[in-house]
Short mmCIF file of C-alpha atoms in Angstrom, two decimals:
data_model
loop_
_atom_site.label_atom_id
_atom_site.label_comp_id
_atom_site.label_asym_id
_atom_site.label_seq_id
_atom_site.Cartn_x
_atom_site.Cartn_y
_atom_site.Cartn_z
CA MET N 530 -89.16 -11.39 -68.53
CA GLY N 531 -90.35 -7.24 -67.32
CA LYS N 532 -92.32 -9.14 -64.93
CA SER N 533 -89.84 -10.64 -63.09
CA ASN N 534 -87.29 -7.54 -63.52
CA THR N 535 -90.29 -5.90 -61.65
CA GLU N 536 -91.05 -7.98 -59.34
CA GLU N 537 -86.97 -8.28 -58.47
CA GLY N 538 -87.04 -4.90 -58.08
CA ASP N 539 -89.47 -4.59 -55.62
CA VAL N 540 -88.27 -7.32 -53.12
CA ALA N 541 -84.84 -5.36 -53.99
CA MET N 542 -86.83 -2.11 -52.53
CA ALA N 543 -88.77 -4.04 -49.46
CA ASP N 544 -85.27 -5.76 -48.53
CA ALA N 545 -83.61 -1.75 -48.31
CA ASN N 546 -86.73 -0.08 -46.77
CA ASP N 547 -86.17 -3.23 -43.66
CA HIS N 548 -82.39 -2.75 -44.18
CA VAL N 549 -83.43 1.24 -43.34
CA GLU N 550 -86.02 0.07 -40.55
CA LYS N 551 -83.54 -1.90 -39.20
CA THR N 552 -81.18 0.67 -38.88
CA ASN N 553 -83.48 2.67 -36.94
CA LYS N 554 -84.43 0.61 -34.50
CA GLU N 555 -81.40 -0.14 -33.38
CA GLU N 556 -80.83 3.49 -33.25
CA ASP N 557 -82.96 3.99 -30.81
CA SER N 558 -82.56 1.25 -29.48
CA LYS N 559 -78.81 3.12 -28.16
CA VAL N 560 -80.59 6.45 -27.25
CA GLN N 561 -83.42 4.34 -24.76
CA THR N 562 -79.86 2.52 -24.00
CA ILE N 563 -78.61 5.78 -23.07
CA GLN N 564 -81.28 6.78 -21.65
CA ASP N 565 -81.86 3.95 -18.67
CA LYS N 566 -78.24 4.35 -17.49
CA LEU N 567 -78.99 7.46 -17.01
CA LEU N 568 -82.03 6.88 -14.99
CA ASP N 569 -80.55 4.08 -13.75
CA ASN N 570 -77.90 6.30 -11.92
CA VAL N 571 -80.91 8.66 -11.04
CA ARG N 572 -82.42 6.18 -8.14
CA LEU N 573 -78.58 5.78 -6.86
CA ILE N 574 -79.40 9.73 -6.06
CA GLU N 575 -82.55 8.91 -4.73
CA GLU N 576 -80.96 6.42 -2.46
CA ALA N 577 -78.78 8.99 -1.41
CA VAL N 578 -80.74 11.24 -0.52
CA LYS N 579 -82.92 9.21 1.59
CA GLU N 580 -79.75 7.84 3.05
CA LYS N 581 -77.68 11.59 3.86
CA GLU N 582 -74.60 9.57 2.67
CA PRO N 583 -72.61 12.04 -0.14
CA ARG N 584 -70.67 9.32 -1.28
CA LEU N 585 -72.95 7.47 -2.89
CA ILE N 586 -72.81 9.36 -4.94
CA SER N 587 -68.86 10.15 -5.03
CA SER N 588 -68.05 6.98 -5.56
CA ARG N 589 -70.34 5.04 -7.50
CA LEU N 590 -72.74 7.80 -9.42
CA LEU N 591 -70.29 10.07 -10.84
CA ARG N 592 -68.00 6.43 -11.18
CA GLN N 593 -70.63 4.74 -13.52
CA THR N 594 -71.44 8.63 -15.46
CA GLN N 595 -68.13 7.98 -16.38
CA VAL N 596 -68.02 4.91 -17.41
CA LEU N 597 -71.05 6.02 -19.59
CA LYS N 598 -68.83 9.03 -21.50
CA GLY N 599 -67.77 7.28 -24.96
CA GLU N 600 -71.87 6.02 -25.77
CA LEU N 601 -73.49 9.89 -24.14
CA THR N 602 -75.95 11.42 -27.13
CA ALA N 603 -77.19 14.75 -26.85
CA GLU N 604 -80.34 12.98 -27.66
CA GLY N 605 -79.94 10.56 -24.77
CA ILE N 606 -79.53 13.61 -22.75
CA VAL N 607 -82.88 15.14 -23.29
CA LEU N 608 -84.45 12.42 -23.49
CA PHE N 609 -83.11 11.92 -20.46
CA VAL N 610 -83.90 15.10 -18.58
CA GLN N 611 -87.66 14.74 -19.80
CA THR N 612 -87.66 11.24 -18.85
CA TYR N 613 -87.49 12.76 -15.47
CA LEU N 614 -88.40 15.94 -14.75
CA GLY N 615 -91.60 15.68 -16.61
CA GLY N 616 -94.39 16.38 -14.72
CA VAL N 617 -92.11 16.61 -11.07
CA GLY N 618 -90.34 19.46 -11.71
CA GLU N 619 -91.80 21.81 -14.34
CA THR N 620 -88.50 24.17 -13.41
CA SER N 621 -85.82 22.73 -13.07
CA LEU N 622 -87.09 21.41 -16.38
CA GLU N 623 -88.31 24.53 -18.06
CA ARG N 624 -84.35 25.94 -17.34
CA CYS N 625 -82.65 22.97 -18.16
CA GLN N 626 -84.17 22.21 -21.88
CA ASN N 627 -82.93 26.68 -21.66
CA VAL N 628 -79.54 26.23 -21.15
CA LEU N 629 -78.98 22.75 -23.19
CA LYS N 630 -81.10 24.78 -26.22
CA GLU N 631 -78.02 27.31 -26.75
CA CYS N 632 -76.02 24.70 -26.50
CA GLY N 633 -74.49 22.85 -30.45
CA HIS N 634 -72.88 19.32 -31.09
CA GLY N 635 -76.97 18.71 -31.25
CA PHE N 636 -79.20 20.14 -28.56
CA SER N 637 -80.22 22.84 -30.19
CA GLU N 638 -81.23 19.21 -33.39
CA VAL N 639 -83.41 18.10 -30.46
CA ASP N 640 -86.90 18.16 -30.55
CA TYR N 641 -87.68 18.96 -27.12
CA GLU N 642 -91.86 19.90 -28.03
CA SER N 643 -92.57 16.34 -28.09
CA LYS N 644 -91.94 14.24 -25.45
CA PRO N 645 -90.89 10.52 -24.07
CA GLU N 646 -92.79 7.40 -25.15
CA GLU N 647 -92.73 6.18 -21.46
CA MET N 648 -94.41 9.89 -20.26
CA GLU N 649 -97.63 9.39 -23.54
CA GLN N 650 -98.02 5.74 -22.31
CA GLU N 651 -101.39 6.06 -19.81
CA GLU N 652 -100.49 4.25 -16.71
CA ASP N 653 -103.12 4.41 -13.30
CA GLY N 654 -103.49 7.08 -10.81
CA ALA N 655 -101.83 5.49 -8.12
CA THR N 656 -98.02 4.65 -10.49
CA GLN N 657 -98.48 7.93 -11.41
CA LYS N 658 -98.56 8.98 -7.48
CA LYS N 659 -96.25 6.36 -6.46
CA LYS N 660 -93.68 7.41 -9.29
CA LYS N 661 -94.06 11.13 -8.68
CA LYS N 662 -93.66 11.58 -4.55
CA LYS N 663 -90.51 9.46 -5.02
CA ALA N 664 -89.02 11.67 -8.21
CA GLU N 665 -90.01 14.97 -6.06
CA ILE N 666 -86.99 13.62 -3.49
CA ALA N 667 -84.66 14.74 -5.57
CA VAL N 668 -85.39 17.01 -8.59
CA ILE N 669 -82.24 19.49 -7.38
CA GLU N 670 -80.20 16.74 -7.08
CA ALA N 671 -81.42 15.33 -10.64
CA GLU N 672 -81.62 18.68 -11.90
CA LEU N 673 -77.83 18.84 -11.55
CA TYR N 674 -76.76 15.44 -12.08
CA ALA N 675 -77.60 16.84 -15.93
CA TYR N 676 -75.55 19.40 -15.76
CA VAL N 677 -72.13 17.11 -15.13
CA VAL N 678 -73.65 15.10 -17.40
CA ALA N 679 -74.25 17.22 -20.59
CA SER N 680 -70.36 19.17 -19.36
CA MET N 681 -68.70 16.08 -19.70
CA TYR N 682 -70.30 15.11 -23.12
CA LEU N 683 -69.40 18.54 -24.06
CA VAL N 684 -66.00 18.86 -22.73
CA GLN N 685 -65.87 14.78 -25.23
CA ASN N 686 -66.74 17.57 -28.30
CA LYS N 687 -64.15 20.55 -26.61
CA ALA N 688 -67.78 22.71 -27.41
CA TRP N 689 -65.39 24.84 -24.13
CA SER N 690 -68.36 27.86 -24.29
CA ASP N 691 -71.48 25.83 -23.93
CA VAL N 692 -68.99 23.77 -21.09
CA LEU N 693 -68.73 27.03 -19.47
CA ARG N 694 -72.55 28.14 -20.00
CA VAL N 695 -73.43 24.75 -18.61
CA CYS N 696 -71.85 25.01 -15.56
CA GLN N 697 -72.47 28.24 -14.88
CA VAL N 698 -76.02 28.00 -15.02
CA GLY N 699 -74.47 25.26 -12.20
CA VAL N 700 -73.56 26.84 -9.93
CA GLY N 701 -75.97 28.69 -9.94
CA VAL N 702 -78.09 26.75 -8.65
CA LEU N 703 -76.36 24.57 -6.45
CA MET N 704 -75.80 28.57 -4.66
CA GLU N 705 -79.53 28.33 -4.14
CA HIS N 706 -80.16 24.51 -2.35
CA ASN N 707 -77.25 24.17 0.70
CA THR N 708 -77.90 19.97 0.69
CA ARG N 709 -74.41 17.94 1.34
CA ILE N 710 -75.92 15.95 -0.84
CA VAL N 711 -75.00 17.27 -3.87
CA ASP N 712 -70.90 18.68 -3.11
CA PRO N 713 -69.36 15.83 -5.47
CA MET N 714 -71.67 16.92 -7.80
CA GLY N 715 -70.87 20.59 -7.02
CA ALA N 716 -67.14 19.55 -7.76
CA ARG N 717 -67.18 18.31 -10.76
CA LEU N 718 -69.00 21.62 -12.32
CA TYR N 719 -66.26 23.27 -10.39
CA SER N 720 -63.49 21.39 -12.24
CA TYR N 721 -65.61 21.38 -15.87
CA MET N 722 -65.79 25.33 -15.34
CA SER N 723 -62.17 26.22 -15.01
CA LEU N 724 -60.71 24.14 -17.88
CA ALA N 725 -62.62 25.43 -19.51
CA SER N 726 -61.89 29.01 -18.79
CA GLU N 727 -58.03 27.87 -19.12
CA LYS N 728 -58.64 26.48 -23.07
CA MET N 729 -60.54 29.90 -23.57
CA GLY N 730 -57.50 31.87 -21.80
CA THR N 731 -59.86 33.68 -20.07
CA LEU N 732 -58.77 31.63 -16.54
CA SER N 733 -58.27 34.84 -14.65
CA GLN N 734 -62.28 36.49 -15.10
CA ILE N 735 -63.75 33.54 -13.23
CA ARG N 736 -60.81 33.86 -10.15
CA GLY N 737 -63.01 36.07 -8.70
CA MET N 738 -65.62 33.55 -8.42
CA LEU N 739 -63.76 31.30 -7.38
CA LEU N 740 -63.10 32.77 -4.49
CA GLN N 741 -66.71 33.65 -4.03
CA LEU N 742 -67.43 29.83 -4.11
CA TYR N 743 -64.80 29.08 -2.12
CA ARG N 744 -65.73 31.31 0.61
CA ALA N 745 -69.31 29.73 0.07
CA ALA N 746 -67.78 25.93 0.45
CA VAL N 747 -66.04 26.83 4.23
CA LEU N 748 -68.98 28.25 5.52
CA ARG N 749 -71.04 24.88 4.45
CA HIS N 750 -68.88 23.01 5.51
CA ASP N 751 -68.57 21.64 1.85
CA SER N 752 -65.11 19.35 2.47
CA ILE N 753 -64.99 17.84 -1.01
CA GLY N 754 -66.07 21.38 -2.07
CA GLN N 755 -63.37 23.01 -0.14
CA GLU N 756 -60.82 20.82 -1.95
CA THR N 757 -61.37 20.77 -5.10
CA LEU N 758 -61.46 25.30 -5.18
CA LEU N 759 -58.58 25.84 -3.03
CA ASN N 760 -56.38 22.86 -5.66
CA LEU N 761 -58.60 25.14 -8.65
CA LEU N 762 -57.24 28.19 -7.77
CA LEU N 763 -54.03 26.72 -7.23
CA ARG N 764 -54.38 25.88 -10.30
CA ASN N 765 -54.33 29.53 -11.05
CA TYR N 766 -52.12 31.20 -9.73
CA LEU N 767 -49.64 29.45 -11.01
CA HIS N 768 -51.21 30.06 -14.65
CA TYR N 769 -50.34 32.98 -14.50
CA LYS N 770 -46.76 32.13 -11.66
CA LEU N 771 -48.16 33.87 -9.13
CA TYR N 772 -46.03 32.00 -6.56
CA ASP N 773 -46.04 34.09 -3.34
CA GLN N 774 -49.73 34.98 -3.93
CA ALA N 775 -50.53 31.33 -4.33
CA GLU N 776 -48.59 30.32 -0.94
CA ALA N 777 -50.02 32.89 1.16
CA LEU N 778 -53.16 30.90 -0.34
CA ARG N 779 -51.97 27.48 0.00
CA ALA N 780 -50.61 28.45 3.91
CA LYS N 781 -54.11 29.19 5.26
CA ALA N 782 -56.19 27.28 3.73
CA GLN N 783 -54.89 24.58 3.47
CA PRO N 784 -57.01 21.29 5.09
CA GLU N 785 -55.31 19.08 7.79
CA THR N 786 -57.57 15.89 6.97
CA TYR N 787 -58.19 14.83 3.25
CA LYS N 788 -61.45 13.34 2.70
CA SER N 789 -60.59 12.78 -1.25
CA SER N 790 -57.32 11.73 -2.32
CA ALA N 791 -56.98 12.74 -5.26
CA GLN N 792 -57.54 16.45 -4.60
CA HIS N 793 -54.70 15.66 -2.03
CA CYS N 794 -52.33 14.07 -4.49
CA ARG N 795 -52.92 17.62 -6.77
CA LEU N 796 -52.32 19.38 -3.58
CA LEU N 797 -48.77 17.98 -3.65
CA TYR N 798 -48.14 18.65 -6.52
CA TYR N 799 -49.37 22.46 -6.66
CA HIS N 800 -47.19 22.58 -3.23
CA GLY N 801 -44.09 20.56 -4.61
CA ARG N 802 -44.04 23.95 -8.28
CA ILE N 803 -44.21 26.48 -5.37
CA GLN N 804 -41.43 25.43 -2.73
CA ALA N 805 -39.04 24.47 -5.70
CA VAL N 806 -39.79 27.69 -8.00
CA LEU N 807 -39.33 29.49 -3.92
CA LEU N 808 -36.54 28.22 -3.52
CA GLU N 809 -37.00 25.67 -0.37
CA TYR N 810 -36.03 22.22 -2.31
CA SER N 811 -36.12 20.17 0.53
CA ASP N 812 -39.91 20.96 0.90
CA ALA N 813 -40.53 20.45 -2.48
CA LYS N 814 -38.77 17.05 -2.95
CA GLU N 815 -40.97 16.04 -0.05
CA ALA N 816 -43.85 17.12 -1.84
CA LEU N 817 -43.50 15.79 -4.35
CA VAL N 818 -41.99 12.29 -3.95
CA GLN N 819 -45.56 12.05 -1.83
CA ALA N 820 -47.92 12.62 -4.44
CA SER N 821 -45.58 10.59 -6.70
CA ARG N 822 -46.22 7.52 -4.47
CA LYS N 823 -50.52 8.38 -3.76
CA ALA N 824 -51.05 9.13 -7.55
CA PRO N 825 -52.57 6.42 -9.03
CA LEU N 826 -51.76 4.39 -12.39
CA ALA N 827 -53.73 5.47 -14.08
CA ALA N 828 -53.03 9.23 -14.21
CA LYS N 829 -49.90 8.82 -16.49
CA GLY N 830 -50.26 12.63 -17.78
CA PHE N 831 -49.91 13.61 -14.31
CA ARG N 832 -46.86 11.37 -12.92
CA LEU N 833 -44.78 11.84 -16.12
CA GLN N 834 -45.56 15.67 -15.09
CA VAL N 835 -44.52 14.87 -11.02
CA ALA N 836 -41.75 12.78 -12.13
CA LYS N 837 -40.04 16.75 -14.43
CA TRP N 838 -40.46 18.57 -11.91
CA LEU N 839 -39.05 15.37 -9.27
CA ILE N 840 -35.88 14.84 -11.90
CA VAL N 841 -34.96 18.10 -11.02
CA VAL N 842 -35.04 19.17 -7.60
CA ARG N 843 -33.14 16.53 -6.91
CA LEU N 844 -30.57 18.08 -9.80
CA LEU N 845 -30.59 21.01 -7.45
CA LEU N 846 -30.08 19.27 -4.36
CA GLY N 847 -26.81 17.78 -5.54
CA GLU N 848 -28.54 15.01 -6.04
CA VAL N 849 -27.29 12.90 -9.69
CA PRO N 850 -30.28 9.91 -9.19
CA ASN N 851 -30.49 7.14 -11.10
CA ARG N 852 -33.62 6.92 -14.38
CA SER N 853 -34.72 4.31 -11.83
CA GLU N 854 -35.44 6.22 -9.09
CA VAL N 855 -36.73 9.07 -10.70
CA ALA N 856 -39.62 7.74 -13.36
CA PRO N 857 -41.47 3.92 -14.11
CA ALA N 858 -40.68 2.55 -16.87
CA ASP N 859 -43.81 3.27 -18.77
CA LEU N 860 -42.30 6.71 -18.87
CA ARG N 861 -39.18 6.80 -19.24
CA SER N 862 -39.38 6.98 -23.41
CA MET N 863 -40.71 10.31 -22.47
CA MET N 864 -38.44 11.45 -20.07
CA HIS N 865 -34.91 11.56 -22.35
CA PRO N 866 -35.31 15.82 -21.93
CA TYR N 867 -34.77 15.33 -18.06
CA PHE N 868 -31.63 12.29 -18.72
CA GLU N 869 -29.80 14.26 -20.81
CA LEU N 870 -30.19 16.92 -18.12
CA ALA N 871 -28.76 14.99 -15.17
CA LYS N 872 -25.91 13.56 -17.18
CA ALA N 873 -24.80 16.15 -18.11
CA VAL N 874 -24.83 17.99 -14.26
CA GLY N 875 -23.49 14.46 -12.83
CA ALA N 876 -21.22 15.27 -15.22
CA GLY N 877 -20.16 19.04 -14.24
CA ASP N 878 -19.46 19.87 -17.20
CA VAL N 879 -20.76 23.40 -17.74
CA ASN N 880 -20.38 22.71 -22.22
CA VAL N 881 -22.62 20.12 -21.65
CA PHE N 882 -25.08 21.24 -19.79
CA MET N 883 -25.93 24.14 -21.54
CA GLU N 884 -26.33 22.77 -25.22
CA VAL N 885 -28.27 19.76 -23.26
CA ALA N 886 -30.81 23.27 -21.95
CA SER N 887 -30.80 25.20 -25.70
CA LYS N 888 -31.30 22.10 -27.28
CA TYR N 889 -34.30 20.87 -24.91
CA GLN N 890 -35.40 24.62 -24.45
CA SER N 891 -39.01 24.25 -25.83
CA SER N 892 -39.50 21.08 -23.72
CA PHE N 893 -38.63 23.28 -21.05
CA GLU N 894 -40.07 26.04 -21.68
CA SER N 895 -44.26 24.05 -21.82
CA ASP N 896 -43.19 22.09 -18.73
CA GLY N 897 -42.96 25.60 -16.89
CA LEU N 898 -39.28 24.52 -15.65
CA ARG N 899 -36.76 26.57 -17.80
CA LEU N 900 -36.03 29.04 -15.30
CA VAL N 901 -35.55 26.33 -12.73
CA VAL N 902 -33.21 24.23 -14.93
CA ALA N 903 -31.57 27.49 -15.55
CA ARG N 904 -30.48 27.46 -11.72
CA LEU N 905 -28.65 23.70 -12.23
CA ARG N 906 -25.41 26.29 -13.81
CA ALA N 907 -24.29 26.12 -10.32
CA ASN N 908 -25.38 22.79 -9.03
CA VAL N 909 -23.37 21.90 -13.00
CA ILE N 910 -20.21 23.23 -11.22
CA ARG N 911 -20.23 22.51 -8.26
CA SER N 912 -20.64 18.92 -8.67
CA GLY N 913 -17.69 19.76 -10.98
CA VAL N 914 -15.23 20.97 -8.84
CA ARG N 915 -16.45 17.53 -6.45
CA ARG N 916 -15.78 15.23 -9.24
CA ILE N 917 -11.78 16.54 -9.71
CA ALA N 918 -11.99 16.82 -5.59
CA THR N 919 -12.02 13.36 -5.63
CA ALA N 920 -9.83 12.49 -8.89
CA TYR N 921 -6.82 14.81 -7.91
CA SER N 922 -4.43 15.59 -5.22
CA ARG N 923 -3.21 18.52 -6.45
CA ILE N 924 -4.21 20.45 -9.23
CA SER N 925 -3.61 24.19 -9.68
CA LEU N 926 -6.86 27.19 -10.26
CA SER N 927 -5.84 27.40 -14.47
CA ASP N 928 -6.36 23.82 -15.22
CA ILE N 929 -10.46 23.49 -13.16
CA SER N 930 -10.71 26.27 -14.76
CA ASN N 931 -10.38 24.69 -18.47
CA LYS N 932 -12.54 21.52 -16.79
CA LEU N 933 -14.92 24.13 -15.63
CA GLY N 934 -15.48 25.87 -19.00
CA LEU N 935 -15.33 29.20 -16.90
CA SER N 936 -14.22 31.89 -18.49
CA ASN N 937 -11.20 32.83 -15.91
CA VAL N 938 -8.93 31.88 -13.32
CA SER N 939 -10.42 33.77 -10.73
CA ASP N 940 -14.42 32.71 -10.77
CA ALA N 941 -12.61 28.65 -10.31
CA GLU N 942 -11.20 30.77 -7.58
CA TYR N 943 -14.10 31.59 -5.84
CA ILE N 944 -15.75 29.01 -7.03
CA VAL N 945 -13.12 27.01 -4.89
CA SER N 946 -13.17 29.13 -1.62
CA LYS N 947 -17.19 28.22 -1.65
CA ALA N 948 -17.03 24.84 -2.06
CA ILE N 949 -14.77 24.40 0.85
CA ARG N 950 -16.48 26.46 2.76
CA ASP N 951 -19.82 25.47 2.14
CA GLY N 952 -18.14 22.18 3.73
CA GLY N 953 -18.64 20.54 -0.41
CA ILE N 954 -15.08 19.49 -0.56
CA THR N 955 -12.23 18.81 1.73
CA ALA N 956 -9.17 20.34 0.79
CA GLU N 957 -6.61 23.08 1.51
CA LEU N 958 -6.47 26.67 -1.75
CA ASP N 959 -3.06 28.55 -1.47
CA HIS N 960 -3.92 31.75 -3.23
CA GLU N 961 -0.34 32.87 -4.07
CA THR N 962 0.74 30.51 -5.72
CA GLY N 963 -3.06 28.52 -7.23
CA ILE N 964 -2.35 25.78 -6.48
CA MET N 965 -5.81 23.10 -4.58
CA THR N 966 -4.60 20.72 -2.36
CA CYS N 967 -7.27 18.32 -2.01
CA SER N 968 -7.07 15.82 1.71
CA SER N 969 -8.19 11.82 1.61
CA VAL N 970 -11.18 10.70 1.15
CA THR N 971 -12.90 10.78 4.46
CA ASP N 972 -15.68 7.23 5.19
CA VAL N 973 -19.25 8.97 4.77
CA TYR N 974 -19.88 6.06 7.38
CA SER N 975 -17.49 8.83 9.89
CA THR N 976 -21.04 11.52 9.28
CA ASP N 977 -23.68 12.58 9.75
CA GLU N 978 -25.74 10.97 6.24
CA PRO N 979 -26.33 7.64 7.46
CA LEU N 980 -28.62 9.48 10.44
CA ASN N 981 -29.79 11.98 7.83
CA ALA N 982 -31.27 9.06 5.02
CA PHE N 983 -32.16 6.31 7.95
CA HIS N 984 -34.41 9.07 9.64
CA ALA N 985 -35.95 10.28 6.83
CA ARG N 986 -37.13 7.08 5.76
CA ILE N 987 -38.63 7.05 9.41
CA ALA N 988 -40.11 10.08 8.94
CA PHE N 989 -41.91 8.76 5.81
CA CYS N 990 -42.87 5.65 6.96
CA LEU N 991 -44.56 7.59 10.26
CA ASP N 992 -46.43 9.87 7.52
CA VAL N 993 -47.70 6.97 5.67
CA TYR N 994 -48.57 5.50 9.32
CA ASN N 995 -50.54 8.48 10.44
CA GLU N 996 -51.65 9.58 6.95
CA ALA N 997 -53.55 5.53 7.00
CA TYR N 998 -54.92 6.02 10.94
CA LYS N 999 -57.07 9.03 9.90
CA ALA N 1000 -58.05 7.28 6.70
CA ILE N 1001 -59.80 4.48 7.79
CA ARG N 1002 -64.07 4.49 8.51
CA HIS N 1003 -65.47 3.53 11.05
CA ASP N 1004 -69.22 2.29 11.35
CA PRO N 1005 -71.45 4.82 13.69
CA LYS N 1006 -73.65 2.03 14.39
CA ALA N 1007 -71.02 -0.66 15.64
CA ARG N 1008 -70.65 2.44 18.95
CA LYS N 1009 -73.61 0.93 19.39
CA THR N 1010 -72.60 -2.38 20.26
CA TRP N 1011 -69.24 -1.50 22.22
CA ASN N 1012 -71.96 0.35 24.43
CA ALA N 1013 -74.35 -2.21 24.97
CA TRP N 1014 -72.53 -3.77 28.66
CA PRO N 1015 -75.44 -6.09 29.77
CA LYS N 1016 -76.75 -4.75 32.59
CA ASP N 1017 -77.66 -7.44 35.58
CA VAL N 1018 -73.46 -8.03 35.59
CA GLU N 1019 -72.47 -6.91 38.76
CA GLU N 1020 -68.88 -5.22 39.71
CA GLU N 1021 -67.72 -8.44 41.66
CA ASP N 1022 -68.09 -10.64 37.95
CA ILE N 1023 -66.17 -8.17 36.07
CA GLU N 1024 -63.40 -8.35 38.88
CA ALA N 1025 -62.90 -11.53 38.22
CA ILE N 1026 -63.92 -11.48 34.45
CA LEU N 1027 -60.11 -8.82 34.83
CA GLU N 1028 -59.18 -10.80 36.68
CA ASP N 1029 -59.39 -14.25 34.35
CA PHE N 1030 -57.11 -12.37 31.96
CA GLU N 1031 -54.21 -10.85 34.37
CA ASP N 1032 -53.33 -15.20 34.66
CA TYR N 1033 -53.84 -15.21 31.59
CA PHE N 1034 -51.51 -13.21 30.44
CA ASP N 1035 -48.90 -13.77 33.35
CA GLU N 1036 -49.54 -16.82 31.84
#
């Protein structure tokens, strides 16, 4: 019996050891898989450097890296750095390891002295020389890619101080090497650096650095860097409510064409916010409408913020939009305060409007719209006057004051007089008797309103066409085939061909 129990215990212990070894092997294979995927992405960098094509970085490399965001580990990133930079970029390897050692969330616990198994395997001299020569092509690019991957991992773990440290080192390396291949990765580092500073509450401290980086991007003709840094600077100014400075920067620095549709969409949103605060509601509406149309469906938070600003701007312009016009179905449940606000403005009741504004004050404050919403009181009164003028042919100023919720009759007299002067209503006011006499409702098609609406739609369609035409990319190699006219063709033959075409079209 004792022997049987001993054998059963040995078998159980062996099974437990096998389970532990299997788990360790699975973890090692997971780290190795992440390392291999990162190394495969570096092959794209080598191809981009060889072909001198930055679009491989922006269109393929960064998107593939974004897919790996949930699989990243500190050990896998360190192994990737040691595997690729070891032996070909000792300076880059040392610099990258030094900054990673100071970071938390697993980076400080990794053994940086041990070498990866792939580096310990013996290879013949020709193979080692071939790999080294191929890796030396993109040492700096691979180092910057390591900073991007490390920043992405640290952003997931909300280690903002470590993100800022890694990005600053990466930006320093970027400034020492003027190549257009690394521009997309530099733009990603700028974004992470600004995000970390915003989360830490030190956004104003990096404003000078962002301005210097923007100047360097302009001098280097770094298009994606200019677009990214301009949006980051506008966000920096808007965070501290410096609208005049933001508008001055946008007016002078906005490029004519954009390579990144995402950055163009962000600029339109910031432009709309700036113009709304500066009382330019028509320009604000145009910018916000374009931003809402250009925004990708996956950017749900961005689309929600654009929809909130757009509905307030349209209310300030005197419009009362429907729910389907303002926000799609997937965003309507999160816009209840703004639908209540639009309902109060359309009703023209000042008391209801003040109740809604005080009830959802915290929501408006968090969205940065509290001061803009406060301007809607005049629109509420104007809307109420229009409703009264439509419903009554003759009404006293005292009744108007009671319906609008005003404190005295003199305020109602001033508001009605201004509405008549501005053309908001068609009526006559007798100041002696205090009676407003409204005229019959005019046909809207006898006014210029249909013409203006038709013109606005045509202008929008033309803008979409022009932007689509500018976005067309032509193959530079195709120009050679276009210009390759046969040399043995004489002028008489060319004229005969043209005559045949003319005869064909005449028929």
